[in-house]
Amino acid sequence: MEDIYNLTKEQISELLEKNSFPKYRASQLWRYLYKNDVNNFEEMSNISTPLIHFLKMNFFIGSVKEIRNIISKDKSTYKSLFSLKDGQNVESVLMNYPSDDHRKPRKTICISSQVGCALGCTFCATGQQGFTRHLSSGEIVSQVLYYKQLDNNGFFDQVLDKPEKSYKGIKNIVFMGMGEPLANYENTIKAIRILNDDKGANFGARNITVSTVGLVPQILKLADEKIQINLAVSIHAPDNQTRSQTVPINKRYPIEMLIDACREYIRKTNRKIFFEYVLLKGQNDTLDHANKLGILLKNLLCHVNLIPVNPTSKSDFFRSETEDIKSFQNKLSSYAIPSTVRMEKGIEVSAGCGQLANSNDY
Ligand code: SAH
Ligand code: SF4
């Protein structure tokens, strides 16, 4: 038995042909799965009984089962603990953002690409738990479809606070949950292509963000994919000495190599890169660091997201002082580098960036 979310439309089509079913059924099936969000083959009323039987014998729909959930106090954030078919767990988060100066209210989901992570960034709860395995493309897609189905049923409008203006649907998908998506490159790209299909789930590529700690060969490969997703690069320090202290992969792909790859990515795709910079008090948040970061990123098509560190159980980093964050930001501005201090959500239920693990805080 396999998750049908693992298959592209072309793969479904080939499979049907091989088993003497009409190929055109693939498009019908695809619509049921990704437009009508059906999660039971029996509900596919236009599909012939023998085909339903064949599908039921060989496939199931969706690999995640929510075993716990928790809602933040301000009712903006919903975190799930999912169990996978082999008993492993991952966490994902849905965030309900109100409108702000630039944007309409929107729902964003933050999904996982691996069980754990091998890269060991010292401030990250996922890194602290180590690596277990990659997620399949179907397991990645399943997280999204799970939230999509709940959302269709009006579930989040009931359990979360509704932002003032009405809106429908999940807008953004960010690969900022557990794991390093570019270390699970093929499955991540396959899942994105499935979710992006305009005859199916139709998530716009521009509303999908992949966050990487900076795997240079994969960034270069991504530049050739011809897919208009957003790339976020977790930089966290402006020099190798500081970066290697908290981001071990920096020893393999030092900053100069990383920035060269980013420059090449921008040249090929013409897309802006989002640099993420977790602010760690006394570690990477001084004016000297800001100055070096300014010099490093000057003239690159980019935006910097400054993220005051969220607490995790096994690290004792603290958030930078508000004044220091302001000065850091002003210094970047003096190099004409735009930046935002990230509005974090769900910290008290450990649903913030870097806090996801197989946790027991439900
Ligand atoms: N592996 C990828 C994506 C997952 S982490 C990456 O590292 O980019 C998503 C973001 O959360 C990254 O920018 C990561 O550095 C950041 N993050 C990790 N731990 C954090 C913490 N304790 N507080 C705030 N952000 C954190
Ligand atoms: Fe892995 Fe990203 Fe966490 Fe680093 S920050 S340990 S790369 S998930």
mmCIF file of C-alpha atoms and ligand atoms in Angstrom:
data_model
loop_
_atom_site.group_PDB
_atom_site.id
_atom_site.type_symbol
_atom_site.label_atom_id
_atom_site.label_comp_id
_atom_site.label_asym_id
_atom_site.label_seq_id
_atom_site.Cartn_x
_atom_site.Cartn_y
_atom_site.Cartn_z
ATOM 1 C CA MET A 1 0.000 0.000 0.000
ATOM 2 C CA GLU A 2 1.230 3.439 -0.908
ATOM 3 C CA ASP A 3 0.073 7.004 -0.386
ATOM 4 C CA ILE A 4 -1.462 8.224 -3.643
ATOM 5 C CA TYR A 5 -0.163 11.716 -2.765
ATOM 6 C CA ASN A 6 3.274 10.321 -3.653
ATOM 7 C CA LEU A 7 2.377 10.203 -7.344
ATOM 8 C CA THR A 8 2.508 12.980 -9.917
ATOM 9 C CA LYS A 9 -0.355 13.209 -12.397
ATOM 10 C CA GLU A 10 1.888 11.677 -15.062
ATOM 11 C CA GLN A 11 2.709 8.774 -12.776
ATOM 12 C CA ILE A 12 -0.987 8.162 -12.094
ATOM 13 C CA SER A 13 -1.676 8.279 -15.785
ATOM 14 C CA GLU A 14 1.066 5.707 -16.553
ATOM 15 C CA LEU A 15 -0.131 3.475 -13.765
ATOM 16 C CA LEU A 16 -3.693 3.492 -15.085
ATOM 17 C CA GLU A 17 -2.521 2.685 -18.581
ATOM 18 C CA LYS A 18 -0.346 -0.165 -17.364
ATOM 19 C CA ASN A 19 -3.355 -1.657 -15.588
ATOM 20 C CA SER A 20 -5.712 -1.250 -18.565
ATOM 21 C CA PHE A 21 -7.727 1.653 -17.203
ATOM 22 C CA PRO A 22 -8.383 4.697 -19.387
ATOM 23 C CA LYS A 23 -5.592 7.245 -19.033
ATOM 24 C CA TYR A 24 -7.970 10.216 -18.952
ATOM 25 C CA ARG A 25 -9.210 9.046 -15.555
ATOM 26 C CA ALA A 26 -5.960 10.470 -14.146
ATOM 27 C CA SER A 27 -7.216 14.053 -14.549
ATOM 28 C CA GLN A 28 -10.512 13.151 -12.911
ATOM 29 C CA LEU A 29 -8.782 11.460 -10.049
ATOM 30 C CA TRP A 30 -6.436 14.420 -9.694
ATOM 31 C CA ARG A 31 -9.376 16.817 -9.394
ATOM 32 C CA TYR A 32 -10.976 14.673 -6.729
ATOM 33 C CA LEU A 33 -7.748 14.544 -4.758
ATOM 34 C CA TYR A 34 -6.558 18.133 -5.042
ATOM 35 C CA LYS A 35 -9.550 20.303 -6.001
ATOM 36 C CA ASN A 36 -12.402 18.586 -4.192
ATOM 37 C CA ASP A 37 -10.073 17.409 -1.424
ATOM 38 C CA VAL A 38 -11.726 14.014 -1.221
ATOM 39 C CA ASN A 39 -9.980 11.707 1.220
ATOM 40 C CA ASN A 40 -11.877 8.528 0.531
ATOM 41 C CA PHE A 41 -11.934 6.695 -2.819
ATOM 42 C CA GLU A 42 -15.592 5.748 -2.294
ATOM 43 C CA GLU A 43 -16.585 9.399 -2.625
ATOM 44 C CA MET A 44 -15.261 9.606 -6.189
ATOM 45 C CA SER A 45 -18.673 9.153 -7.713
ATOM 46 C CA ASN A 46 -17.753 9.404 -11.407
ATOM 47 C CA ILE A 47 -15.087 6.731 -11.230
ATOM 48 C CA SER A 48 -15.929 3.177 -12.234
ATOM 49 C CA THR A 49 -16.283 0.500 -9.566
ATOM 50 C CA PRO A 50 -13.368 -1.634 -10.859
ATOM 51 C CA LEU A 51 -11.055 1.391 -10.757
ATOM 52 C CA ILE A 52 -12.191 2.337 -7.243
ATOM 53 C CA HIS A 53 -11.494 -1.257 -6.256
ATOM 54 C CA PHE A 54 -8.030 -1.154 -7.848
ATOM 55 C CA LEU A 55 -7.205 2.108 -6.082
ATOM 56 C CA LYS A 56 -8.414 0.835 -2.723
ATOM 57 C CA MET A 57 -6.325 -2.319 -3.058
ATOM 58 C CA ASN A 58 -3.134 -0.391 -3.794
ATOM 59 C CA PHE A 59 -3.357 3.059 -2.238
ATOM 60 C CA PHE A 60 -4.450 5.121 0.708
ATOM 61 C CA ILE A 61 -5.006 8.877 0.700
ATOM 62 C CA GLY A 62 -2.726 10.831 3.033
ATOM 63 C CA SER A 63 0.035 9.711 5.393
ATOM 64 C CA VAL A 64 -0.375 11.974 8.383
ATOM 65 C CA LYS A 65 -2.612 11.440 11.356
ATOM 66 C CA GLU A 66 -2.952 14.273 13.823
ATOM 67 C CA ILE A 67 -2.472 12.851 17.277
ATOM 68 C CA ARG A 68 -2.396 16.105 19.200
ATOM 69 C CA ASN A 69 -2.892 19.779 18.639
ATOM 70 C CA ILE A 70 -2.478 22.961 20.597
ATOM 71 C CA ILE A 71 -3.704 26.516 20.046
ATOM 72 C CA SER A 72 -1.766 29.603 21.166
ATOM 73 C CA LYS A 73 -3.299 31.878 23.823
ATOM 74 C CA ASP A 74 -3.956 34.645 21.308
ATOM 75 C CA LYS A 75 -5.785 32.109 19.114
ATOM 76 C CA SER A 76 -3.676 32.883 16.070
ATOM 77 C CA THR A 77 -1.623 29.699 15.833
ATOM 78 C CA TYR A 78 -2.500 26.023 15.618
ATOM 79 C CA LYS A 79 0.229 23.410 16.021
ATOM 80 C CA SER A 80 -0.218 19.722 15.184
ATOM 81 C CA LEU A 81 1.728 16.662 16.151
ATOM 82 C CA PHE A 82 1.399 14.206 13.276
ATOM 83 C CA SER A 83 2.067 10.520 13.394
ATOM 84 C CA LEU A 84 3.395 8.937 10.176
ATOM 85 C CA LYS A 85 2.731 5.387 9.000
ATOM 86 C CA ASP A 86 5.931 4.041 10.578
ATOM 87 C CA GLY A 87 5.159 5.658 13.918
ATOM 88 C CA GLN A 88 7.570 8.576 13.494
ATOM 89 C CA ASN A 89 6.284 12.043 14.358
ATOM 90 C CA VAL A 90 6.558 15.510 12.868
ATOM 91 C CA GLU A 91 5.048 18.846 13.790
ATOM 92 C CA SER A 92 3.480 21.472 11.537
ATOM 93 C CA VAL A 93 1.898 24.832 12.247
ATOM 94 C CA LEU A 94 -0.918 26.950 10.793
ATOM 95 C CA MET A 95 -0.758 30.692 11.443
ATOM 96 C CA ASN A 96 -3.575 33.142 10.992
ATOM 97 C CA TYR A 97 -2.134 36.569 10.236
ATOM 98 C CA PRO A 98 -4.246 39.725 10.511
ATOM 99 C CA SER A 99 -3.835 42.383 7.843
ATOM 100 C CA ASP A 100 -0.996 44.870 8.212
ATOM 101 C CA ASP A 101 0.178 47.922 6.278
ATOM 102 C CA HIS A 102 1.159 45.935 3.214
ATOM 103 C CA ARG A 103 -0.854 42.779 3.214
ATOM 104 C CA LYS A 104 -4.318 41.332 3.538
ATOM 105 C CA PRO A 105 -5.170 38.829 6.288
ATOM 106 C CA ARG A 106 -3.854 35.417 5.380
ATOM 107 C CA LYS A 107 -3.277 31.868 6.578
ATOM 108 C CA THR A 108 0.217 30.432 6.310
ATOM 109 C CA ILE A 109 1.243 26.866 6.992
ATOM 110 C CA CYS A 110 4.705 25.912 8.115
ATOM 111 C CA ILE A 111 5.505 22.328 7.153
ATOM 112 C CA SER A 112 8.237 19.783 7.784
ATOM 113 C CA SER A 113 10.499 18.030 5.282
ATOM 114 C CA GLN A 114 12.369 15.586 7.551
ATOM 115 C CA VAL A 115 11.967 13.773 10.851
ATOM 116 C CA GLY A 116 14.624 15.675 12.790
ATOM 117 C CA CYS A 117 17.611 17.292 11.093
ATOM 118 C CA ALA A 118 21.237 16.265 10.707
ATOM 119 C CA LEU A 119 22.697 19.746 10.569
ATOM 120 C CA GLY A 120 22.787 20.551 14.260
ATOM 121 C CA CYS A 121 22.381 24.336 14.442
ATOM 122 C CA THR A 122 22.864 24.940 18.138
ATOM 123 C CA PHE A 123 19.813 27.165 18.728
ATOM 124 C CA CYS A 124 17.310 24.898 16.930
ATOM 125 C CA ALA A 125 15.115 22.297 18.666
ATOM 126 C CA THR A 126 14.955 20.140 15.522
ATOM 127 C CA GLY A 127 18.738 20.167 15.219
ATOM 128 C CA GLN A 128 19.009 19.243 18.883
ATOM 129 C CA GLN A 129 16.982 16.065 18.305
ATOM 130 C CA GLY A 130 19.204 14.734 15.482
ATOM 131 C CA PHE A 131 18.193 13.143 12.174
ATOM 132 C CA THR A 132 15.872 10.157 11.746
ATOM 133 C CA ARG A 133 14.738 10.153 8.104
ATOM 134 C CA HIS A 134 13.552 12.132 5.103
ATOM 135 C CA LEU A 135 9.841 12.602 4.480
ATOM 136 C CA SER A 136 8.449 11.252 1.216
ATOM 137 C CA SER A 137 6.856 13.735 -1.173
ATOM 138 C CA GLY A 138 3.491 12.234 -0.183
ATOM 139 C CA GLU A 139 4.162 12.905 3.486
ATOM 140 C CA ILE A 140 4.994 16.520 2.656
ATOM 141 C CA VAL A 141 1.862 16.910 0.501
ATOM 142 C CA SER A 142 -0.229 15.213 3.215
ATOM 143 C CA GLN A 143 0.525 17.941 5.757
ATOM 144 C CA VAL A 144 -0.777 20.577 3.355
ATOM 145 C CA LEU A 145 -3.878 18.619 2.336
ATOM 146 C CA TYR A 146 -4.690 17.898 5.962
ATOM 147 C CA TYR A 147 -4.876 21.628 6.727
ATOM 148 C CA LYS A 148 -6.626 22.373 3.433
ATOM 149 C CA GLN A 149 -9.394 19.898 4.252
ATOM 150 C CA LEU A 150 -9.862 21.227 7.784
ATOM 151 C CA ASP A 151 -9.915 24.763 6.452
ATOM 152 C CA ASN A 152 -12.550 23.903 3.806
ATOM 153 C CA ASN A 153 -14.770 22.668 6.593
ATOM 154 C CA GLY A 154 -14.497 26.007 8.366
ATOM 155 C CA PHE A 155 -12.571 24.451 11.250
ATOM 156 C CA PHE A 156 -10.003 27.232 11.661
ATOM 157 C CA ASP A 157 -12.690 29.915 11.539
ATOM 158 C CA GLN A 158 -14.216 28.213 14.548
ATOM 159 C CA VAL A 159 -11.174 27.506 16.685
ATOM 160 C CA LEU A 160 -8.940 30.496 15.846
ATOM 161 C CA ASP A 161 -9.668 34.196 16.078
ATOM 162 C CA LYS A 162 -10.905 35.423 12.765
ATOM 163 C CA PRO A 163 -9.048 38.443 11.428
ATOM 164 C CA GLU A 164 -11.284 41.455 10.800
ATOM 165 C CA LYS A 165 -11.712 41.064 7.031
ATOM 166 C CA SER A 166 -13.092 37.847 5.680
ATOM 167 C CA TYR A 167 -10.932 35.702 3.448
ATOM 168 C CA LYS A 168 -10.824 32.128 2.319
ATOM 169 C CA GLY A 169 -8.245 29.451 1.989
ATOM 170 C CA ILE A 170 -4.623 28.878 2.896
ATOM 171 C CA LYS A 171 -2.405 31.375 1.126
ATOM 172 C CA ASN A 172 1.208 30.546 1.883
ATOM 173 C CA ILE A 173 3.259 27.422 2.418
ATOM 174 C CA VAL A 174 6.656 27.755 4.065
ATOM 175 C CA PHE A 175 9.183 24.939 4.419
ATOM 176 C CA MET A 176 10.321 26.216 7.792
ATOM 177 C CA GLY A 177 9.168 23.355 9.981
ATOM 178 C CA MET A 178 11.344 20.409 10.915
ATOM 179 C CA GLY A 179 14.280 19.531 8.710
ATOM 180 C CA GLU A 180 16.400 20.890 5.896
ATOM 181 C CA PRO A 181 14.276 20.793 2.719
ATOM 182 C CA LEU A 182 17.240 21.005 0.357
ATOM 183 C CA ALA A 183 18.851 17.958 2.021
ATOM 184 C CA ASN A 184 15.666 16.140 0.910
ATOM 185 C CA TYR A 185 15.826 17.808 -2.474
ATOM 186 C CA GLU A 186 13.963 15.445 -4.823
ATOM 187 C CA ASN A 187 10.995 14.861 -2.522
ATOM 188 C CA THR A 188 10.696 18.555 -1.709
ATOM 189 C CA ILE A 189 10.660 19.597 -5.371
ATOM 190 C CA LYS A 190 8.254 16.824 -6.290
ATOM 191 C CA ALA A 191 5.856 17.875 -3.501
ATOM 192 C CA ILE A 192 6.075 21.513 -4.633
ATOM 193 C CA ARG A 193 5.256 20.574 -8.229
ATOM 194 C CA ILE A 194 2.255 18.521 -7.097
ATOM 195 C CA LEU A 195 0.942 21.357 -4.885
ATOM 196 C CA ASN A 196 1.591 23.956 -7.571
ATOM 197 C CA ASP A 197 -0.390 22.183 -10.341
ATOM 198 C CA ASP A 198 -3.102 24.559 -11.530
ATOM 199 C CA LYS A 199 -5.504 21.720 -12.280
ATOM 200 C CA GLY A 200 -5.149 20.561 -8.687
ATOM 201 C CA ALA A 201 -4.303 22.243 -5.392
ATOM 202 C CA ASN A 202 -3.054 25.286 -7.314
ATOM 203 C CA PHE A 203 -0.807 26.860 -4.671
ATOM 204 C CA GLY A 204 1.037 29.657 -6.462
ATOM 205 C CA ALA A 205 4.787 29.116 -6.623
ATOM 206 C CA ARG A 206 5.232 32.684 -5.431
ATOM 207 C CA ASN A 207 3.365 31.742 -2.262
ATOM 208 C CA ILE A 208 5.712 28.862 -1.503
ATOM 209 C CA THR A 209 8.952 29.502 0.395
ATOM 210 C CA VAL A 210 11.791 27.053 0.852
ATOM 211 C CA SER A 211 14.170 27.854 3.680
ATOM 212 C CA THR A 212 17.703 26.444 3.603
ATOM 213 C CA VAL A 213 20.623 26.622 5.971
ATOM 214 C CA GLY A 214 22.784 27.112 2.882
ATOM 215 C CA LEU A 215 23.479 23.874 0.987
ATOM 216 C CA VAL A 216 25.463 25.328 -1.900
ATOM 217 C CA PRO A 217 25.130 22.587 -4.580
ATOM 218 C CA GLN A 218 21.373 22.384 -4.046
ATOM 219 C CA ILE A 219 20.940 26.180 -4.213
ATOM 220 C CA LEU A 220 22.678 26.083 -7.590
ATOM 221 C CA LYS A 221 20.484 23.205 -8.717
ATOM 222 C CA LEU A 222 17.345 25.011 -7.584
ATOM 223 C CA ALA A 223 18.345 27.982 -9.724
ATOM 224 C CA ASP A 224 17.788 25.762 -12.799
ATOM 225 C CA GLU A 225 14.387 24.345 -11.804
ATOM 226 C CA LYS A 226 12.388 27.069 -13.558
ATOM 227 C CA ILE A 227 9.966 27.365 -10.690
ATOM 228 C CA GLN A 228 9.128 30.735 -9.214
ATOM 229 C CA ILE A 229 9.246 29.857 -5.513
ATOM 230 C CA ASN A 230 10.808 32.047 -2.838
ATOM 231 C CA LEU A 231 14.163 31.068 -1.413
ATOM 232 C CA ALA A 232 15.079 31.923 2.170
ATOM 233 C CA VAL A 233 18.684 31.447 3.256
ATOM 234 C CA SER A 234 19.467 31.127 6.958
ATOM 235 C CA ILE A 235 22.612 33.196 7.248
ATOM 236 C CA HIS A 236 22.667 34.082 10.977
ATOM 237 C CA ALA A 237 26.166 35.622 10.945
ATOM 238 C CA PRO A 238 28.295 37.801 8.672
ATOM 239 C CA ASP A 239 31.647 36.042 9.098
ATOM 240 C CA ASN A 240 32.867 32.441 9.179
ATOM 241 C CA GLN A 241 34.132 32.525 12.723
ATOM 242 C CA THR A 242 30.793 33.647 14.194
ATOM 243 C CA ARG A 243 28.714 31.462 11.872
ATOM 244 C CA SER A 244 30.638 28.254 12.487
ATOM 245 C CA GLN A 245 29.973 28.591 16.205
ATOM 246 C CA THR A 246 26.216 28.069 15.794
ATOM 247 C CA VAL A 247 25.780 26.674 12.240
ATOM 248 C CA PRO A 248 28.122 23.672 11.830
ATOM 249 C CA ILE A 249 27.468 23.263 8.074
ATOM 250 C CA ASN A 250 29.329 26.553 7.622
ATOM 251 C CA LYS A 251 32.567 24.568 7.827
ATOM 252 C CA ARG A 252 31.578 22.702 4.655
ATOM 253 C CA TYR A 253 30.036 25.664 2.823
ATOM 254 C CA PRO A 254 31.638 28.832 4.168
ATOM 255 C CA ILE A 255 30.071 32.242 3.740
ATOM 256 C CA GLU A 256 31.986 33.252 0.585
ATOM 257 C CA MET A 257 30.807 30.112 -1.225
ATOM 258 C CA LEU A 258 27.267 30.626 0.032
ATOM 259 C CA ILE A 259 27.079 34.237 -1.110
ATOM 260 C CA ASP A 260 28.531 33.299 -4.515
ATOM 261 C CA ALA A 261 25.795 30.670 -4.879
ATOM 262 C CA CYS A 262 23.160 33.220 -3.861
ATOM 263 C CA ARG A 263 24.497 35.699 -6.403
ATOM 264 C CA GLU A 264 24.321 33.025 -9.093
ATOM 265 C CA TYR A 265 20.775 32.093 -7.997
ATOM 266 C CA ILE A 266 19.651 35.713 -8.308
ATOM 267 C CA ARG A 267 21.380 36.102 -11.680
ATOM 268 C CA LYS A 268 19.631 33.039 -13.085
ATOM 269 C CA THR A 269 16.180 33.473 -11.547
ATOM 270 C CA ASN A 270 15.930 37.224 -11.143
ATOM 271 C CA ARG A 271 14.307 36.491 -7.775
ATOM 272 C CA LYS A 272 14.989 38.216 -4.496
ATOM 273 C CA ILE A 273 16.516 36.108 -1.719
ATOM 274 C CA PHE A 274 15.252 36.358 1.855
ATOM 275 C CA PHE A 275 18.082 36.117 4.356
ATOM 276 C CA GLU A 276 17.077 34.909 7.793
ATOM 277 C CA TYR A 277 19.109 36.126 10.717
ATOM 278 C CA VAL A 278 18.275 34.732 14.154
ATOM 279 C CA LEU A 279 19.381 37.367 16.647
ATOM 280 C CA LEU A 280 21.287 35.808 19.545
ATOM 281 C CA LYS A 281 22.119 38.196 22.338
ATOM 282 C CA GLY A 282 25.845 38.884 22.590
ATOM 283 C CA GLN A 283 26.606 36.305 19.882
ATOM 284 C CA ASN A 284 25.753 37.899 16.526
ATOM 285 C CA ASP A 285 23.812 41.089 17.322
ATOM 286 C CA THR A 286 26.401 43.853 17.709
ATOM 287 C CA LEU A 287 26.823 46.878 15.462
ATOM 288 C CA ASP A 288 30.033 45.334 14.190
ATOM 289 C CA HIS A 289 28.069 42.262 13.025
ATOM 290 C CA ALA A 290 25.456 44.505 11.407
ATOM 291 C CA ASN A 291 28.169 46.461 9.646
ATOM 292 C CA LYS A 292 29.800 43.303 8.290
ATOM 293 C CA LEU A 293 26.430 41.955 7.189
ATOM 294 C CA GLY A 294 25.770 45.224 5.388
ATOM 295 C CA ILE A 295 29.051 44.930 3.499
ATOM 296 C CA LEU A 296 28.380 41.260 2.693
ATOM 297 C CA LEU A 297 24.864 41.764 1.298
ATOM 298 C CA LYS A 298 25.278 45.210 -0.250
ATOM 299 C CA ASN A 299 24.021 45.286 -3.850
ATOM 300 C CA LEU A 300 22.385 41.846 -3.633
ATOM 301 C CA LEU A 301 18.700 41.633 -4.504
ATOM 302 C CA CYS A 302 17.569 40.624 -1.023
ATOM 303 C CA HIS A 303 15.509 41.212 2.088
ATOM 304 C CA VAL A 304 16.686 40.408 5.609
ATOM 305 C CA ASN A 305 14.330 38.871 8.178
ATOM 306 C CA LEU A 306 15.606 39.464 11.688
ATOM 307 C CA ILE A 307 14.254 36.797 14.045
ATOM 308 C CA PRO A 308 14.698 37.299 17.790
ATOM 309 C CA VAL A 309 15.623 33.794 18.989
ATOM 310 C CA ASN A 310 12.865 31.591 20.369
ATOM 311 C CA PRO A 311 13.627 29.514 23.434
ATOM 312 C CA THR A 312 14.388 25.784 23.068
ATOM 313 C CA SER A 313 14.957 23.286 25.841
ATOM 314 C CA LYS A 314 18.606 22.520 25.161
ATOM 315 C CA SER A 315 20.090 25.926 24.454
ATOM 316 C CA ASP A 316 20.487 29.043 26.520
ATOM 317 C CA PHE A 317 20.477 31.827 23.976
ATOM 318 C CA PHE A 318 18.616 34.991 24.829
ATOM 319 C CA ARG A 319 16.802 37.552 22.758
ATOM 320 C CA SER A 320 18.603 40.739 21.840
ATOM 321 C CA GLU A 321 17.560 43.991 23.512
ATOM 322 C CA THR A 322 14.980 45.989 21.572
ATOM 323 C CA GLU A 323 17.413 48.906 21.180
ATOM 324 C CA ASP A 324 20.097 46.619 19.801
ATOM 325 C CA ILE A 325 17.632 45.201 17.270
ATOM 326 C CA LYS A 326 16.751 48.763 16.179
ATOM 327 C CA SER A 327 20.415 49.742 15.799
ATOM 328 C CA PHE A 328 21.107 46.538 13.868
ATOM 329 C CA GLN A 329 18.270 47.339 11.501
ATOM 330 C CA ASN A 330 19.378 50.972 11.090
ATOM 331 C CA LYS A 331 22.877 49.864 10.212
ATOM 332 C CA LEU A 332 21.500 47.567 7.488
ATOM 333 C CA SER A 333 19.392 50.469 6.179
ATOM 334 C CA SER A 334 22.532 52.560 5.822
ATOM 335 C CA TYR A 335 23.628 49.972 3.224
ATOM 336 C CA ALA A 336 20.188 50.202 1.566
ATOM 337 C CA ILE A 337 19.336 46.686 2.730
ATOM 338 C CA PRO A 338 15.647 46.307 3.586
ATOM 339 C CA SER A 339 14.824 44.279 6.685
ATOM 340 C CA THR A 340 11.886 43.242 8.849
ATOM 341 C CA VAL A 341 11.811 42.061 12.424
ATOM 342 C CA ARG A 342 9.785 38.864 12.147
ATOM 343 C CA MET A 343 6.460 38.887 13.951
ATOM 344 C CA GLU A 344 6.668 35.501 15.661
ATOM 345 C CA LYS A 345 3.633 33.535 16.670
ATOM 346 C CA GLY A 346 2.820 30.746 19.078
ATOM 347 C CA ILE A 347 6.027 30.959 21.117
ATOM 348 C CA GLU A 348 4.406 29.895 24.386
ATOM 349 C CA VAL A 349 3.170 26.682 22.740
ATOM 350 C CA SER A 350 6.576 26.107 21.094
ATOM 351 C CA ALA A 351 5.195 26.686 17.608
ATOM 352 C CA GLY A 352 7.740 29.351 16.634
ATOM 353 C CA CYS A 353 10.673 29.065 14.242
ATOM 354 C CA GLY A 354 13.174 26.510 15.420
ATOM 355 C CA GLN A 355 10.952 25.186 18.191
ATOM 356 C CA LEU A 356 9.464 22.209 16.390
ATOM 357 C CA ALA A 357 10.416 18.736 17.592
ATOM 358 C CA ASN A 358 8.608 15.628 18.750
ATOM 359 C CA SER A 359 7.626 17.622 21.746
ATOM 360 C CA ASN A 360 5.381 16.800 24.645
ATOM 361 C CA ASP A 361 4.021 20.251 25.305
ATOM 362 C CA TYR A 362 0.454 19.507 24.295
HETATM 363 N N1 SAH B 1 16.473 23.918 7.826
HETATM 364 C C1 SAH B 1 15.961 25.102 7.270
HETATM 365 C C2 SAH B 1 14.478 25.309 7.514
HETATM 366 C C3 SAH B 1 13.920 25.022 8.884
HETATM 367 S S1 SAH B 1 14.257 26.129 10.166
HETATM 368 C C4 SAH B 1 16.764 26.302 7.729
HETATM 369 O O1 SAH B 1 17.539 26.179 8.668
HETATM 370 O O2 SAH B 1 16.628 27.351 7.109
HETATM 371 C C5 SAH B 1 13.372 27.615 9.757
HETATM 372 C C6 SAH B 1 14.037 28.867 10.323
HETATM 373 O O3 SAH B 1 13.974 28.903 11.766
HETATM 374 C C7 SAH B 1 15.525 28.968 9.993
HETATM 375 O O4 SAH B 1 15.869 30.241 9.545
HETATM 376 C C8 SAH B 1 16.141 28.675 11.318
HETATM 377 O O5 SAH B 1 17.442 29.164 11.416
HETATM 378 C C9 SAH B 1 15.212 29.339 12.269
HETATM 379 N N2 SAH B 1 15.393 28.948 13.670
HETATM 380 C C10 SAH B 1 15.936 27.805 14.135
HETATM 381 N N3 SAH B 1 15.952 27.795 15.488
HETATM 382 C C11 SAH B 1 15.390 28.960 15.884
HETATM 383 C C12 SAH B 1 15.106 29.538 17.167
HETATM 384 N N4 SAH B 1 15.383 28.895 18.299
HETATM 385 N N5 SAH B 1 14.536 30.761 17.195
HETATM 386 C C13 SAH B 1 14.228 31.417 16.047
HETATM 387 N N6 SAH B 1 14.443 30.915 14.816
HETATM 388 C C14 SAH B 1 15.041 29.709 14.729
HETATM 389 FE FE1 SF4 B 2 18.316 21.879 10.660
HETATM 390 FE FE2 SF4 B 2 17.415 24.298 9.942
HETATM 391 FE FE3 SF4 B 2 17.332 23.518 12.505
HETATM 392 FE FE4 SF4 B 2 19.671 24.066 11.345
HETATM 393 S S1 SF4 B 2 17.987 25.507 11.743
HETATM 394 S S2 SF4 B 2 19.230 22.305 12.648
HETATM 395 S S3 SF4 B 2 19.321 23.315 9.293
HETATM 396 S S4 SF4 B 2 16.206 22.623 10.836
#
